[in-house]
Coordinates of C-alpha atoms in Angstrom, one line a residue:
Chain X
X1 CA 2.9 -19.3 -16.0
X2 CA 4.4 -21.8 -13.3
X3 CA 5.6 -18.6 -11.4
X4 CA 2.2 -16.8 -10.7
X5 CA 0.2 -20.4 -10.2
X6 CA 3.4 -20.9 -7.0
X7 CA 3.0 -17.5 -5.9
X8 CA -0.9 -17.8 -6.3
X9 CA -0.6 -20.7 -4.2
X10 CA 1.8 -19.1 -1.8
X11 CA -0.6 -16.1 -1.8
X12 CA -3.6 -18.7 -0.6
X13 CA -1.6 -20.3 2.3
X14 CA -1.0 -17.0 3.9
X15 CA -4.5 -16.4 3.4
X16 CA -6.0 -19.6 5.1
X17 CA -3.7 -18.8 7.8
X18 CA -5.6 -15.9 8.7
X19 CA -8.9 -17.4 8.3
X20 CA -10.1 -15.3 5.1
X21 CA -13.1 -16.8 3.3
X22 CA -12.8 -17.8 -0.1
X23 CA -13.2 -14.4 -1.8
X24 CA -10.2 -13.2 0.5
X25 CA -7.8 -16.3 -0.4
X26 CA -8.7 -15.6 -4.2
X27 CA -8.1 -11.8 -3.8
X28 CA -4.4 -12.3 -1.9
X29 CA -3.8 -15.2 -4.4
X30 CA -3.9 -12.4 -6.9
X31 CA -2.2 -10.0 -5.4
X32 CA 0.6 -12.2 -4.6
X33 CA 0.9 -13.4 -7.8
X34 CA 0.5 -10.5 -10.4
X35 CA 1.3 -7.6 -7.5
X36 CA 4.8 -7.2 -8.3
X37 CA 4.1 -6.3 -11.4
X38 CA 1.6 -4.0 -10.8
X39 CA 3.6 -2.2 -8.6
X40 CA 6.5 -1.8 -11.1
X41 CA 4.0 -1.5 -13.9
X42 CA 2.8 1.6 -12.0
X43 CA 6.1 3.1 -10.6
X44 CA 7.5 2.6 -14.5
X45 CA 4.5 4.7 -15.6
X46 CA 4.2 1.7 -17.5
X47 CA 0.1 1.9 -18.4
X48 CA -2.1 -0.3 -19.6
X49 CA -1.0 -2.5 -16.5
X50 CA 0.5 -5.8 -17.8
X51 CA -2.8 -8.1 -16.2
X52 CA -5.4 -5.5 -17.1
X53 CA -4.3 -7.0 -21.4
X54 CA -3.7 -10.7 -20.1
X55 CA -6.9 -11.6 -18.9
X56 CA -6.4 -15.5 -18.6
X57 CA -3.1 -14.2 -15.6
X58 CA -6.0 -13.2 -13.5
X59 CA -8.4 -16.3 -14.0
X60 CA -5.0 -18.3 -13.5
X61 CA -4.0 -16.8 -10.2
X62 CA -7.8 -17.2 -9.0
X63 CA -8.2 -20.7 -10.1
X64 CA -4.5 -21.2 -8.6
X65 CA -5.6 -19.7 -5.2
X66 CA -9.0 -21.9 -5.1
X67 CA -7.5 -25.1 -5.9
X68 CA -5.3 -24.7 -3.0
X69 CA -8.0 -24.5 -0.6
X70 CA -8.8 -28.2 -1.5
X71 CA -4.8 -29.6 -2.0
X72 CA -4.0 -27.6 1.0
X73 CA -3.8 -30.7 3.2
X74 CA -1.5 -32.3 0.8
X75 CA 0.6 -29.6 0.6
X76 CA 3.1 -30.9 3.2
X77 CA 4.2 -33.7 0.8
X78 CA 4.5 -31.3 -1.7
X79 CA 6.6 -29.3 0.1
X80 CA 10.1 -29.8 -1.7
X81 CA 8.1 -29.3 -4.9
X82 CA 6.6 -25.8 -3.7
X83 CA 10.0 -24.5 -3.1
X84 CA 11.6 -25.1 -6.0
X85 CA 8.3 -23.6 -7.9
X86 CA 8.7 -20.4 -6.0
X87 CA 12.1 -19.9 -6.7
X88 CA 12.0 -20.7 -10.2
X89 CA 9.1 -17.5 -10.3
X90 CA 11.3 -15.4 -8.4
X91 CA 14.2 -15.4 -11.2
X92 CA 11.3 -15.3 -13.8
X93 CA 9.6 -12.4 -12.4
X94 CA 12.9 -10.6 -11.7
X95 CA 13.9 -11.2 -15.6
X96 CA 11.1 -10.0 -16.6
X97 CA 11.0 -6.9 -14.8
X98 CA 14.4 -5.8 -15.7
X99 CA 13.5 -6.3 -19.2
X100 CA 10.0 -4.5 -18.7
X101 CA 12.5 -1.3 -17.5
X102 CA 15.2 -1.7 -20.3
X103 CA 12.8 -1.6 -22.9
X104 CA 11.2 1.8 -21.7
X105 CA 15.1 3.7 -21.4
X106 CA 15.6 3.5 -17.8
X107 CA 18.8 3.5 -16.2
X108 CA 20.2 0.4 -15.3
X109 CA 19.8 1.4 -11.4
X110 CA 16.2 1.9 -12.0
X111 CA 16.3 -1.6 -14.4
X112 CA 17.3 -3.5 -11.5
X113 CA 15.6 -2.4 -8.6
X114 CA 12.2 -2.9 -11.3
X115 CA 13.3 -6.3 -11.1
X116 CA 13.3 -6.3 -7.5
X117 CA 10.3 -5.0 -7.4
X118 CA 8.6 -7.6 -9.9
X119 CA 10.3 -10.6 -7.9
X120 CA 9.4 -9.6 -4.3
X121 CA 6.7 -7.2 -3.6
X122 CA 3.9 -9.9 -4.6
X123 CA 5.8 -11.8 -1.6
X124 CA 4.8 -7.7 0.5
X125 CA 1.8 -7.4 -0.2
X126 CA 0.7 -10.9 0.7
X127 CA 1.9 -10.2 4.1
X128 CA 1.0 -6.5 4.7
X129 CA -2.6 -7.5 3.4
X130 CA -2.0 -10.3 6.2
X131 CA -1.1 -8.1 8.9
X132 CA 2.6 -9.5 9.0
X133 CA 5.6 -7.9 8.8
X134 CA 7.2 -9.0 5.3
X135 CA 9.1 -12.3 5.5
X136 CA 11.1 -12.0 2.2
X137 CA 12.9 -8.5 4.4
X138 CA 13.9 -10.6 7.1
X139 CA 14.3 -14.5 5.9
X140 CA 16.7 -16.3 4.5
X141 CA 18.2 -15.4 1.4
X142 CA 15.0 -14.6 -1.0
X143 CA 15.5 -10.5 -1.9
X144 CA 19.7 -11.4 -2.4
X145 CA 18.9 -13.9 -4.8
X146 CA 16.2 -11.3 -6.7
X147 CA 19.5 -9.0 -6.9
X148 CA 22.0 -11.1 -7.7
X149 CA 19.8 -12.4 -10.8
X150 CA 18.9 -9.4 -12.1
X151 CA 23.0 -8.0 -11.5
X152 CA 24.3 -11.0 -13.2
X153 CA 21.3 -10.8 -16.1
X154 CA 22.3 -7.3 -16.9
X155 CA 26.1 -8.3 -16.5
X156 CA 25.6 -11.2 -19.4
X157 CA 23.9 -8.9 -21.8
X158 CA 25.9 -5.9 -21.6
X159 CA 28.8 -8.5 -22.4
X160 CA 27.2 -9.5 -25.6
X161 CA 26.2 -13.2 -24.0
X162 CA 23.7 -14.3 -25.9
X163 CA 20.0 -14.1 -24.5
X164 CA 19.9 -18.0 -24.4
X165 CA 22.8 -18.7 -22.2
X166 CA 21.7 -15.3 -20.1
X167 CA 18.6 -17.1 -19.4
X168 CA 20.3 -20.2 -18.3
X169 CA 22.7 -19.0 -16.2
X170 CA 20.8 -16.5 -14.3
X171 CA 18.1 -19.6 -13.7
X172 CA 20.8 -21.6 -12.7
X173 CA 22.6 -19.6 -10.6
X174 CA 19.7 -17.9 -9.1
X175 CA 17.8 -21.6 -7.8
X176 CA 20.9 -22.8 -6.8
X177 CA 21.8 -20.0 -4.3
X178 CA 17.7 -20.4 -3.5
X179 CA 18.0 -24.1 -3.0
X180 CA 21.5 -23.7 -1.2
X181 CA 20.1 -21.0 1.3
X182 CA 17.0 -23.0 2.2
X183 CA 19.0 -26.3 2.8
X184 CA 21.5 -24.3 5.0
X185 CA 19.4 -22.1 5.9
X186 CA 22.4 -19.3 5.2
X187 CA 21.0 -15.6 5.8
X188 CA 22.4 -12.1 5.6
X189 CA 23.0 -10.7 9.0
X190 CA 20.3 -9.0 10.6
X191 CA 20.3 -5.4 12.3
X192 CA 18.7 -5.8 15.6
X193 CA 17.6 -2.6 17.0
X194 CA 15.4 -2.4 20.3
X195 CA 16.6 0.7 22.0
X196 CA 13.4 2.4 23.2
X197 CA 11.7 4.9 20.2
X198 CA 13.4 8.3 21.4
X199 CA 13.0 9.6 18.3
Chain W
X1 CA -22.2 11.6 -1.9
X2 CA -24.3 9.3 0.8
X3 CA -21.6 6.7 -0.2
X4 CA -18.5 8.6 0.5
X5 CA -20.0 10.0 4.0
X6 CA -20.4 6.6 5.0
X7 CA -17.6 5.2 4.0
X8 CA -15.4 8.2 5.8
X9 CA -17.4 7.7 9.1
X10 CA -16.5 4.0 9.2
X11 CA -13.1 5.3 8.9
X12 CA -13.1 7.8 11.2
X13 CA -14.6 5.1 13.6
X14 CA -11.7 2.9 12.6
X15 CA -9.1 5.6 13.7
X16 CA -10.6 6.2 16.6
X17 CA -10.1 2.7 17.9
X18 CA -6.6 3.3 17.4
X19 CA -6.6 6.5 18.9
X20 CA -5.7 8.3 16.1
X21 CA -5.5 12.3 16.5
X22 CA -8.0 14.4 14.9
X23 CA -5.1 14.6 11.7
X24 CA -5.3 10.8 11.8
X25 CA -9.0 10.3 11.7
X26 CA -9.2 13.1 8.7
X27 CA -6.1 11.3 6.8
X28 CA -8.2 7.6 7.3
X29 CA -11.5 9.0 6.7
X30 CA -9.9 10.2 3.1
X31 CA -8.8 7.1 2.5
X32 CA -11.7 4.8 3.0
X33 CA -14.0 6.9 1.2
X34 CA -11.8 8.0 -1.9
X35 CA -8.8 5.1 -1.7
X36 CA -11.0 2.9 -3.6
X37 CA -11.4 5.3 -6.7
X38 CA -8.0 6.1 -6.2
X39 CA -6.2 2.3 -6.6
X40 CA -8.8 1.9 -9.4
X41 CA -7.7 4.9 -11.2
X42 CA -3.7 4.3 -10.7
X43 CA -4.6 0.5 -12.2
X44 CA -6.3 2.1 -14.7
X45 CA -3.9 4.6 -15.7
X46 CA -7.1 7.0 -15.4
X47 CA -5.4 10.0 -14.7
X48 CA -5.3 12.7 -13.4
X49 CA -7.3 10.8 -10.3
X50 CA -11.0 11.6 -9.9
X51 CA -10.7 13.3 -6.5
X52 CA -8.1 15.3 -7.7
X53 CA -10.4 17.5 -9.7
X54 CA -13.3 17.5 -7.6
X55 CA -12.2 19.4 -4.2
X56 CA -15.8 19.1 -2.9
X57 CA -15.2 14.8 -2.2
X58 CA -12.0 16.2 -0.2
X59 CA -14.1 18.5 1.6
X60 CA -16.6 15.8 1.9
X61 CA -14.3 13.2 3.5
X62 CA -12.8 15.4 5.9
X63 CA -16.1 17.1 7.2
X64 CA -17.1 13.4 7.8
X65 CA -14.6 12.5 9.5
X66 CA -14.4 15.2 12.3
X67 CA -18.1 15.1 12.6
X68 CA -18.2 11.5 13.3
X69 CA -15.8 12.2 16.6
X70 CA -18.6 14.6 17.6
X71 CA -21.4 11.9 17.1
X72 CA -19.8 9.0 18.1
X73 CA -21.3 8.7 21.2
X74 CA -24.3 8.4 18.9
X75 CA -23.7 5.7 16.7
X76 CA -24.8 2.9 18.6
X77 CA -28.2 4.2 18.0
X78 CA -27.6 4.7 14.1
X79 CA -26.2 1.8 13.9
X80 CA -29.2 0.1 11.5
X81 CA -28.8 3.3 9.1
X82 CA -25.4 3.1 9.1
X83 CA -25.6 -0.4 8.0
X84 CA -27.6 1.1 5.1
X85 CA -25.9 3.9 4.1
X86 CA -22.7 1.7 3.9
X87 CA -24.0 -0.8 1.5
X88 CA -25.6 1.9 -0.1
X89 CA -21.7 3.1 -0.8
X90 CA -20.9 -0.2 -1.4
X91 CA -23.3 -0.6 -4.4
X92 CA -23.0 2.7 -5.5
X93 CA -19.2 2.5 -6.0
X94 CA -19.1 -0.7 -7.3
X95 CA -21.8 0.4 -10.2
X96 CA -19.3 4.0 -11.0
X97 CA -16.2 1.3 -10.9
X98 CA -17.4 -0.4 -13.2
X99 CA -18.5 2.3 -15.6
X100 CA -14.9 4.0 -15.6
X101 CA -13.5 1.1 -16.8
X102 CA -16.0 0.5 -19.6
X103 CA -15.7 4.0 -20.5
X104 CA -11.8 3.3 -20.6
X105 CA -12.3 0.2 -23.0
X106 CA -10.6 -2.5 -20.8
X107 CA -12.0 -6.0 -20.8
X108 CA -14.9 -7.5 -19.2
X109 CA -12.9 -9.0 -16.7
X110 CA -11.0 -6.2 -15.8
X111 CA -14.2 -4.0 -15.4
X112 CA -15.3 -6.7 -13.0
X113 CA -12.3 -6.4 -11.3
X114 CA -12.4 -2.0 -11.4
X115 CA -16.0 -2.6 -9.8
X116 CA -15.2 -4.5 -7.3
X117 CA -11.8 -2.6 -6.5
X118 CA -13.8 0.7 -6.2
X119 CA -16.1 -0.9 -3.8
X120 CA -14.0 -2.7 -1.4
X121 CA -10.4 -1.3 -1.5
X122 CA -11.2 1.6 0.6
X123 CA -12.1 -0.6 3.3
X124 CA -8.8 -2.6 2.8
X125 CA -6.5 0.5 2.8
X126 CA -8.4 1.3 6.1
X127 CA -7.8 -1.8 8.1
X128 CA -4.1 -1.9 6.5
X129 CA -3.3 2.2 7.8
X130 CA -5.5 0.6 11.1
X131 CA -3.0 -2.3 11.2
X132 CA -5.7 -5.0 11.1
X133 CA -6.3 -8.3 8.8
X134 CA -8.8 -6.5 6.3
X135 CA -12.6 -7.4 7.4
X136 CA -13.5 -7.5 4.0
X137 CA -11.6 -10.7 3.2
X138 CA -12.9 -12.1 6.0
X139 CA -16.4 -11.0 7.4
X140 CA -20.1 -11.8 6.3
X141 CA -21.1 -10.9 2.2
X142 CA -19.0 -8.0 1.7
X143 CA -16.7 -8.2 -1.2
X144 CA -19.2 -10.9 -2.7
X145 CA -21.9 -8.6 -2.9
X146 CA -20.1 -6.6 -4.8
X147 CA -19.4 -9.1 -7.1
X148 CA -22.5 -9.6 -7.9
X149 CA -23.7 -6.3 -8.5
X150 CA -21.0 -5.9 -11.3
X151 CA -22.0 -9.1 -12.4
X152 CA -25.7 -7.7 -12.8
X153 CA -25.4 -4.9 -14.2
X154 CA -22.9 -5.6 -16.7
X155 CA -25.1 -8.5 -17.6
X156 CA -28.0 -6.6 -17.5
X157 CA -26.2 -3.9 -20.0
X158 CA -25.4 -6.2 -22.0
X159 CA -29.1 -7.6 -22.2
X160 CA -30.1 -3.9 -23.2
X161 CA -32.1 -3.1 -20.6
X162 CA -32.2 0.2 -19.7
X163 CA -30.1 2.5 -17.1
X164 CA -32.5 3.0 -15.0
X165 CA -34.2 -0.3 -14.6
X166 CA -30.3 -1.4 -14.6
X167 CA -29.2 0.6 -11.8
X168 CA -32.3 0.0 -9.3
X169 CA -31.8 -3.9 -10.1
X170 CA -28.3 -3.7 -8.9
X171 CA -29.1 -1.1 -6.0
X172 CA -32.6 -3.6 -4.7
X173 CA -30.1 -6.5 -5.2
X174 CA -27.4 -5.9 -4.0
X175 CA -28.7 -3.8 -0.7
X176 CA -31.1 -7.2 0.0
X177 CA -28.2 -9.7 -0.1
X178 CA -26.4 -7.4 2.2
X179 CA -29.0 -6.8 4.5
X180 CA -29.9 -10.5 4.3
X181 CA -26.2 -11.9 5.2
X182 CA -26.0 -9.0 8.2
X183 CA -29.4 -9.9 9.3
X184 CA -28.8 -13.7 9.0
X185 CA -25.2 -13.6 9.3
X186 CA -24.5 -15.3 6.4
X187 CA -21.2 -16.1 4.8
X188 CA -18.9 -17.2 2.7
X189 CA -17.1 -20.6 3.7
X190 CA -13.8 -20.0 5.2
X191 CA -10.3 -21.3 4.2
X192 CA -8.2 -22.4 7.4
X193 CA -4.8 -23.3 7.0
X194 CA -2.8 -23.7 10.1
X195 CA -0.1 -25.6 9.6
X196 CA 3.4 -24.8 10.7
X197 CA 5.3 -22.2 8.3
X198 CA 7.4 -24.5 6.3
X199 CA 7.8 -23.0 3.3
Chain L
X1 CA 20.0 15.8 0.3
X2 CA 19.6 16.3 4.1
X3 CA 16.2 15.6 3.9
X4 CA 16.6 12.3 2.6
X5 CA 19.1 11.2 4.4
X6 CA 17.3 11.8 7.7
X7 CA 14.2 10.0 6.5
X8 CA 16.5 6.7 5.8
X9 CA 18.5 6.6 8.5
X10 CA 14.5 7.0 10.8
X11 CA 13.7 4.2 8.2
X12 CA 16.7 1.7 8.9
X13 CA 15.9 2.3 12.7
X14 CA 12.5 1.2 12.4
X15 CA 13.8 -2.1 10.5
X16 CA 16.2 -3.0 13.5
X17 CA 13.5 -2.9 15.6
X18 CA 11.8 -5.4 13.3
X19 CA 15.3 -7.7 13.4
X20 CA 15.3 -7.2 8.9
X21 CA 18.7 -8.3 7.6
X22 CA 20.3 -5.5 5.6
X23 CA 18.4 -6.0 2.4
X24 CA 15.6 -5.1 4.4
X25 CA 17.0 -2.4 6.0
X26 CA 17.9 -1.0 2.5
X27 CA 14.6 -1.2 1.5
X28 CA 12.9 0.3 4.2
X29 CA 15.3 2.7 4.1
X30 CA 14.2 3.9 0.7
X31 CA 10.9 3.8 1.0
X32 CA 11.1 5.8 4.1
X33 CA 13.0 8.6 2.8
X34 CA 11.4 8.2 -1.3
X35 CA 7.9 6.7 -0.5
X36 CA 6.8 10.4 0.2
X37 CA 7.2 11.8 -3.2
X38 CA 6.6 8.6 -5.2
X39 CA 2.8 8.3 -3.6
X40 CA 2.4 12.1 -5.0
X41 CA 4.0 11.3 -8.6
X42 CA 2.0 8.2 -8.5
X43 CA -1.4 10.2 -7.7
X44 CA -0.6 13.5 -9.4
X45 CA 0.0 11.5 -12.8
X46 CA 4.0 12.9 -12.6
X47 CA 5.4 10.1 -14.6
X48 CA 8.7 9.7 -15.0
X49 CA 8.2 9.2 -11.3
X50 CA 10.9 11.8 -9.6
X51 CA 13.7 9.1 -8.2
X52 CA 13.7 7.3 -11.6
X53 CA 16.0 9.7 -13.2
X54 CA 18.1 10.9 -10.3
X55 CA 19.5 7.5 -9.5
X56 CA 21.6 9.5 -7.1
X57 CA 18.9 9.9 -5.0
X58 CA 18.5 5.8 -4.8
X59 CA 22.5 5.2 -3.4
X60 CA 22.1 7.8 -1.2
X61 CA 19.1 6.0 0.9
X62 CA 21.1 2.6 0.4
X63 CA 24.0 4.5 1.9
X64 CA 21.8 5.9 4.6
X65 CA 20.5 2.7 5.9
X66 CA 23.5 1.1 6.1
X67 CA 25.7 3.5 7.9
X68 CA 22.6 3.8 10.3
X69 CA 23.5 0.2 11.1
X70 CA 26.7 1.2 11.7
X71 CA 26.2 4.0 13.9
X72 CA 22.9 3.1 15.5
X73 CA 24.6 2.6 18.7
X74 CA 25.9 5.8 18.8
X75 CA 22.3 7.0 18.0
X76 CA 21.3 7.7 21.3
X77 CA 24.0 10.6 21.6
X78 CA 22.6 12.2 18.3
X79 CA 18.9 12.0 19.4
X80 CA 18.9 15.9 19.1
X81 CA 20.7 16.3 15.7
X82 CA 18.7 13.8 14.1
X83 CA 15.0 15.1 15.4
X84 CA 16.1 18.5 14.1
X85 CA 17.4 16.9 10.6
X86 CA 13.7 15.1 10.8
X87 CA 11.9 18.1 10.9
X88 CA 14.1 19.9 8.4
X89 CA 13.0 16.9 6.2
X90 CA 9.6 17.3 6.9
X91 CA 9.1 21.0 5.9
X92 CA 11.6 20.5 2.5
X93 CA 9.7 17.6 1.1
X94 CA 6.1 19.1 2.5
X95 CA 7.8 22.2 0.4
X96 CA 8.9 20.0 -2.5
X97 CA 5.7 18.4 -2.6
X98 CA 3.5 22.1 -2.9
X99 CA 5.6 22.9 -5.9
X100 CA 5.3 20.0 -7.9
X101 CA 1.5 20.1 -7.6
X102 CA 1.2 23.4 -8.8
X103 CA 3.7 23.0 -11.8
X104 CA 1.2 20.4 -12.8
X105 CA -1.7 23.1 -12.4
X106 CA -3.8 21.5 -9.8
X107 CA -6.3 23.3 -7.7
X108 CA -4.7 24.7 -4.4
X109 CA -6.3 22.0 -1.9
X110 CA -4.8 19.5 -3.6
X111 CA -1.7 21.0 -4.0
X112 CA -1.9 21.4 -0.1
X113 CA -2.5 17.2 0.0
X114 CA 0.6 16.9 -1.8
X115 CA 2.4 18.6 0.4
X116 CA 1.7 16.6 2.9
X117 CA 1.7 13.5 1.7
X118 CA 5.1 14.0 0.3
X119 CA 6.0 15.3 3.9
X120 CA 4.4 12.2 6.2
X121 CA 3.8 9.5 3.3
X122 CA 7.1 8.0 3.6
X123 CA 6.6 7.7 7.3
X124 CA 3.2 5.9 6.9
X125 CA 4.4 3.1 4.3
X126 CA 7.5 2.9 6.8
X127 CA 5.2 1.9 9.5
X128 CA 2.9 -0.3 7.3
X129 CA 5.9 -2.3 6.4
X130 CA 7.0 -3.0 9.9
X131 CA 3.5 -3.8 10.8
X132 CA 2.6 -1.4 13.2
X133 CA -0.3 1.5 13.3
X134 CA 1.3 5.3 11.6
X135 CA 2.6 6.8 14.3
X136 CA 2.2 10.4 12.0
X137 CA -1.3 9.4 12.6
X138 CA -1.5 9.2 16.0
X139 CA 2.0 11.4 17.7
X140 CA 2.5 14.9 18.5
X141 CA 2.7 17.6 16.1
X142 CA 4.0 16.2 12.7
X143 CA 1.1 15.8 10.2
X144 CA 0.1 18.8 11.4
X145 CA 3.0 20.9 11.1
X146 CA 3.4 20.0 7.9
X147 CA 0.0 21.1 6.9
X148 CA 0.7 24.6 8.5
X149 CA 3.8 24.4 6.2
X150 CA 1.8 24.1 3.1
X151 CA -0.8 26.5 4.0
X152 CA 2.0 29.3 5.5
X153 CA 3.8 28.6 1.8
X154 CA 0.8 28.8 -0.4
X155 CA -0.1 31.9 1.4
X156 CA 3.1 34.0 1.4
X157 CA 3.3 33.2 -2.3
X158 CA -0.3 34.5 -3.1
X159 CA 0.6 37.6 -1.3
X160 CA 3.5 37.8 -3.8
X161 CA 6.3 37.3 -0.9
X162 CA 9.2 36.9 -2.6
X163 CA 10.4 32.7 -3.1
X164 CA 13.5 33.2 -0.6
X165 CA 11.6 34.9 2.4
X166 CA 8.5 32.0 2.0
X167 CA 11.6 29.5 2.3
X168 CA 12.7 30.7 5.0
X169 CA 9.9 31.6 6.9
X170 CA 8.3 27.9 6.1
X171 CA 11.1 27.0 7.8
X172 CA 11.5 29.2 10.8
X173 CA 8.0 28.4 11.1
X174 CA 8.1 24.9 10.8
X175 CA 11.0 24.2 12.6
X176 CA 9.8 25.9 15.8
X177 CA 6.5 24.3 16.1
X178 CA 8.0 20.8 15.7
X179 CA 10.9 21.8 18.2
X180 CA 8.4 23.3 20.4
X181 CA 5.8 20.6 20.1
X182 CA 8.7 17.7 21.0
X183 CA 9.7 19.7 23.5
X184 CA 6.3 20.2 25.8
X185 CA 4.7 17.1 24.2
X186 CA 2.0 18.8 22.5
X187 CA -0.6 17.2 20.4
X188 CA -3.9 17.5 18.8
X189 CA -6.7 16.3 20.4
X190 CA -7.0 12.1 20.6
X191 CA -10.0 10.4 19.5
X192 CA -10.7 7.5 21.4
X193 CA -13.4 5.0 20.4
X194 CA -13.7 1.5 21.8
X195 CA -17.3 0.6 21.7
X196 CA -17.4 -2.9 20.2
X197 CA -17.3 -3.8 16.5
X198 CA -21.0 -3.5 15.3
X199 CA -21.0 -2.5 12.4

């Protein structure tokens, strides 16, 4: 719930940044909420998509995208708040798509890149929809912490933890690298390539 | 038919202002006419895909295409029929979105959603392959027109009225709203957000 | 194998040139060198989608991307092996591509779009994701040569040509004409429109 109204809102703020009227902020708000799923949904072969039986996500994430539009200009205050929203859905949504995977037999490989998948590719599709190139491939550390959750999740259970403490520790582990990374702004290295296109 | 030859000639037009090769314009004009159908049916799990078993729309798409780069030097003068013939496709596959879904059994809200998908996506996958902020989201009544068509007629359906009187309410509606925010340049209000990327 | 690995290490360039950090580069990677065939699983209906069950498949593009990051400065000096290992790609998955379509029994101008969407599809979403226009859309010979791959192959084997001589002859054929167009710089016609946005 919290996780797709953040990345709803998330989805809206890239939106009004490229001007979109309100039926485009409700339509990335969507995307950016309930697209990672989609897109593992579909890759899993994992029909009825998830939303398309959860019909109160999609009035969530709409209602979540317009009532940015009229707390947008408060949002700065809310900043700290934001961020620690948006991390908390990124371990949610990564949890949930490993355990979306491990339920219909796939590998573990497959299992976590589904999680992956579920935590960042709302965050891609925002942006491609927005004509940017996507932020979570080149910022700070948002796609490591997506791994690293789901790696320690599976980890936890295949040890016999029980699903409690799995929870907790993958939540607590996962916002505090988030947190840590944002405060000192820490970041994988970056491969900088600008030879001229030869190929 | 008149839809999907519109809808590819917008495409092709689209390529061309990115100087696109005659491959390129084919491959965009494809996708604006038939990627609508096609996201709905992958989010549908409506497989195989429509255009898969129906060579003629592939036939259709292309020919359009490659004729448009003969006639360009034409359209200024077509440009009020064009107008027409493309909210004519946008009616038209907003109404046949809408009806796959029902046939399928999904939700109200989700055969809203299939309507409006079929309608407007192509458009979207265009300007993405075109690398440009999708028009749709931001230009005139577009993707609210076809809103309201689904609306209509799956209100109107529900009312039992007939199929007929259904489908030339939503075709009269729907084509005056358009024609009326073009003419009048009418649209939805927009959402600016331009503060500094803090999140 | 080869194939693959070509279509990363093209991937992980076009990620340096976008300044990703190495999760991005992994991810571009894949998607460069699987995106291909899991658009044609994805629209053919050919769930389990392909790279699910050969995780191998998955390190192997990992692996790819990050060795290109590695050896990209050396790149320059491979320019040649690496265009020919692109076109060898090209024709094996447009190849790849052919045959899974008509395993599934789909009519022959589809299974010709299959082809090439598993040959240039990887390419596209590779360019979407760094946020610039396809250049398969707009470059040389390369969408192209891979639909005169699929049409040669579909051809020989309706003539009853024996599976080993199609091979090779797709790629003899295939090969040559990419070689040939990089080496003279031939391309299909351009279509250039510019007239302002009217419609």
């Amino acid at each position: 719930m919290i996780a797709i109204t953040a990345e709803a809102m998330s989805g809206a703020l890239a939106a009004g940044r490229r001007n979109m009227d309100i039926f485009g902020v409700a339509v990335i708000a969507f995307l950016t909420a309930l697209g990672g799923g989609t897109v593992r949904d579909i890759l899993l072969g994992n029909f009825p998509v998830t939303w398309t039986q959860h019909p109160r996500y999609i009035y969530m994430t709409i209602a979540g995208g317009l009532v940015t539009i009229v707390i947008a200009r408060f949002m700065r205050h809310l900043h700290q708040l934001f961020l620690v929203l948006d991390a908390i859905g990124l371990v949610a949504f990564t949890v949930i798509g490993c355990n979306v995977a491990m339920n219909l037999g796939y590998d573990t490989v497959v299992v976590v890149m589904s999680g992956i998948t579920t935590g960042i590719f709302g965050g891609i599709l925002r942006d491609i929809m927005c004509n940017r190139t996507p932020q979570v491939l080149r910022h700070e550390l948002y796609a490591s912490v997506s791994l690293l959750v789901a790696l320690l999740y599976l980890a936890m259970l295949r040890e016999g933890v029980g699903e409690n403490i799995t929870l907790l520790a993958a939540f607590s582990v996962g916002l505090l690298i988030r947190m840590a990374a944002i405060r000192w702004n820490v970041s994988l290295p970056v491969f900088s390539y600008s030879q001229a296109r030869w190929e």
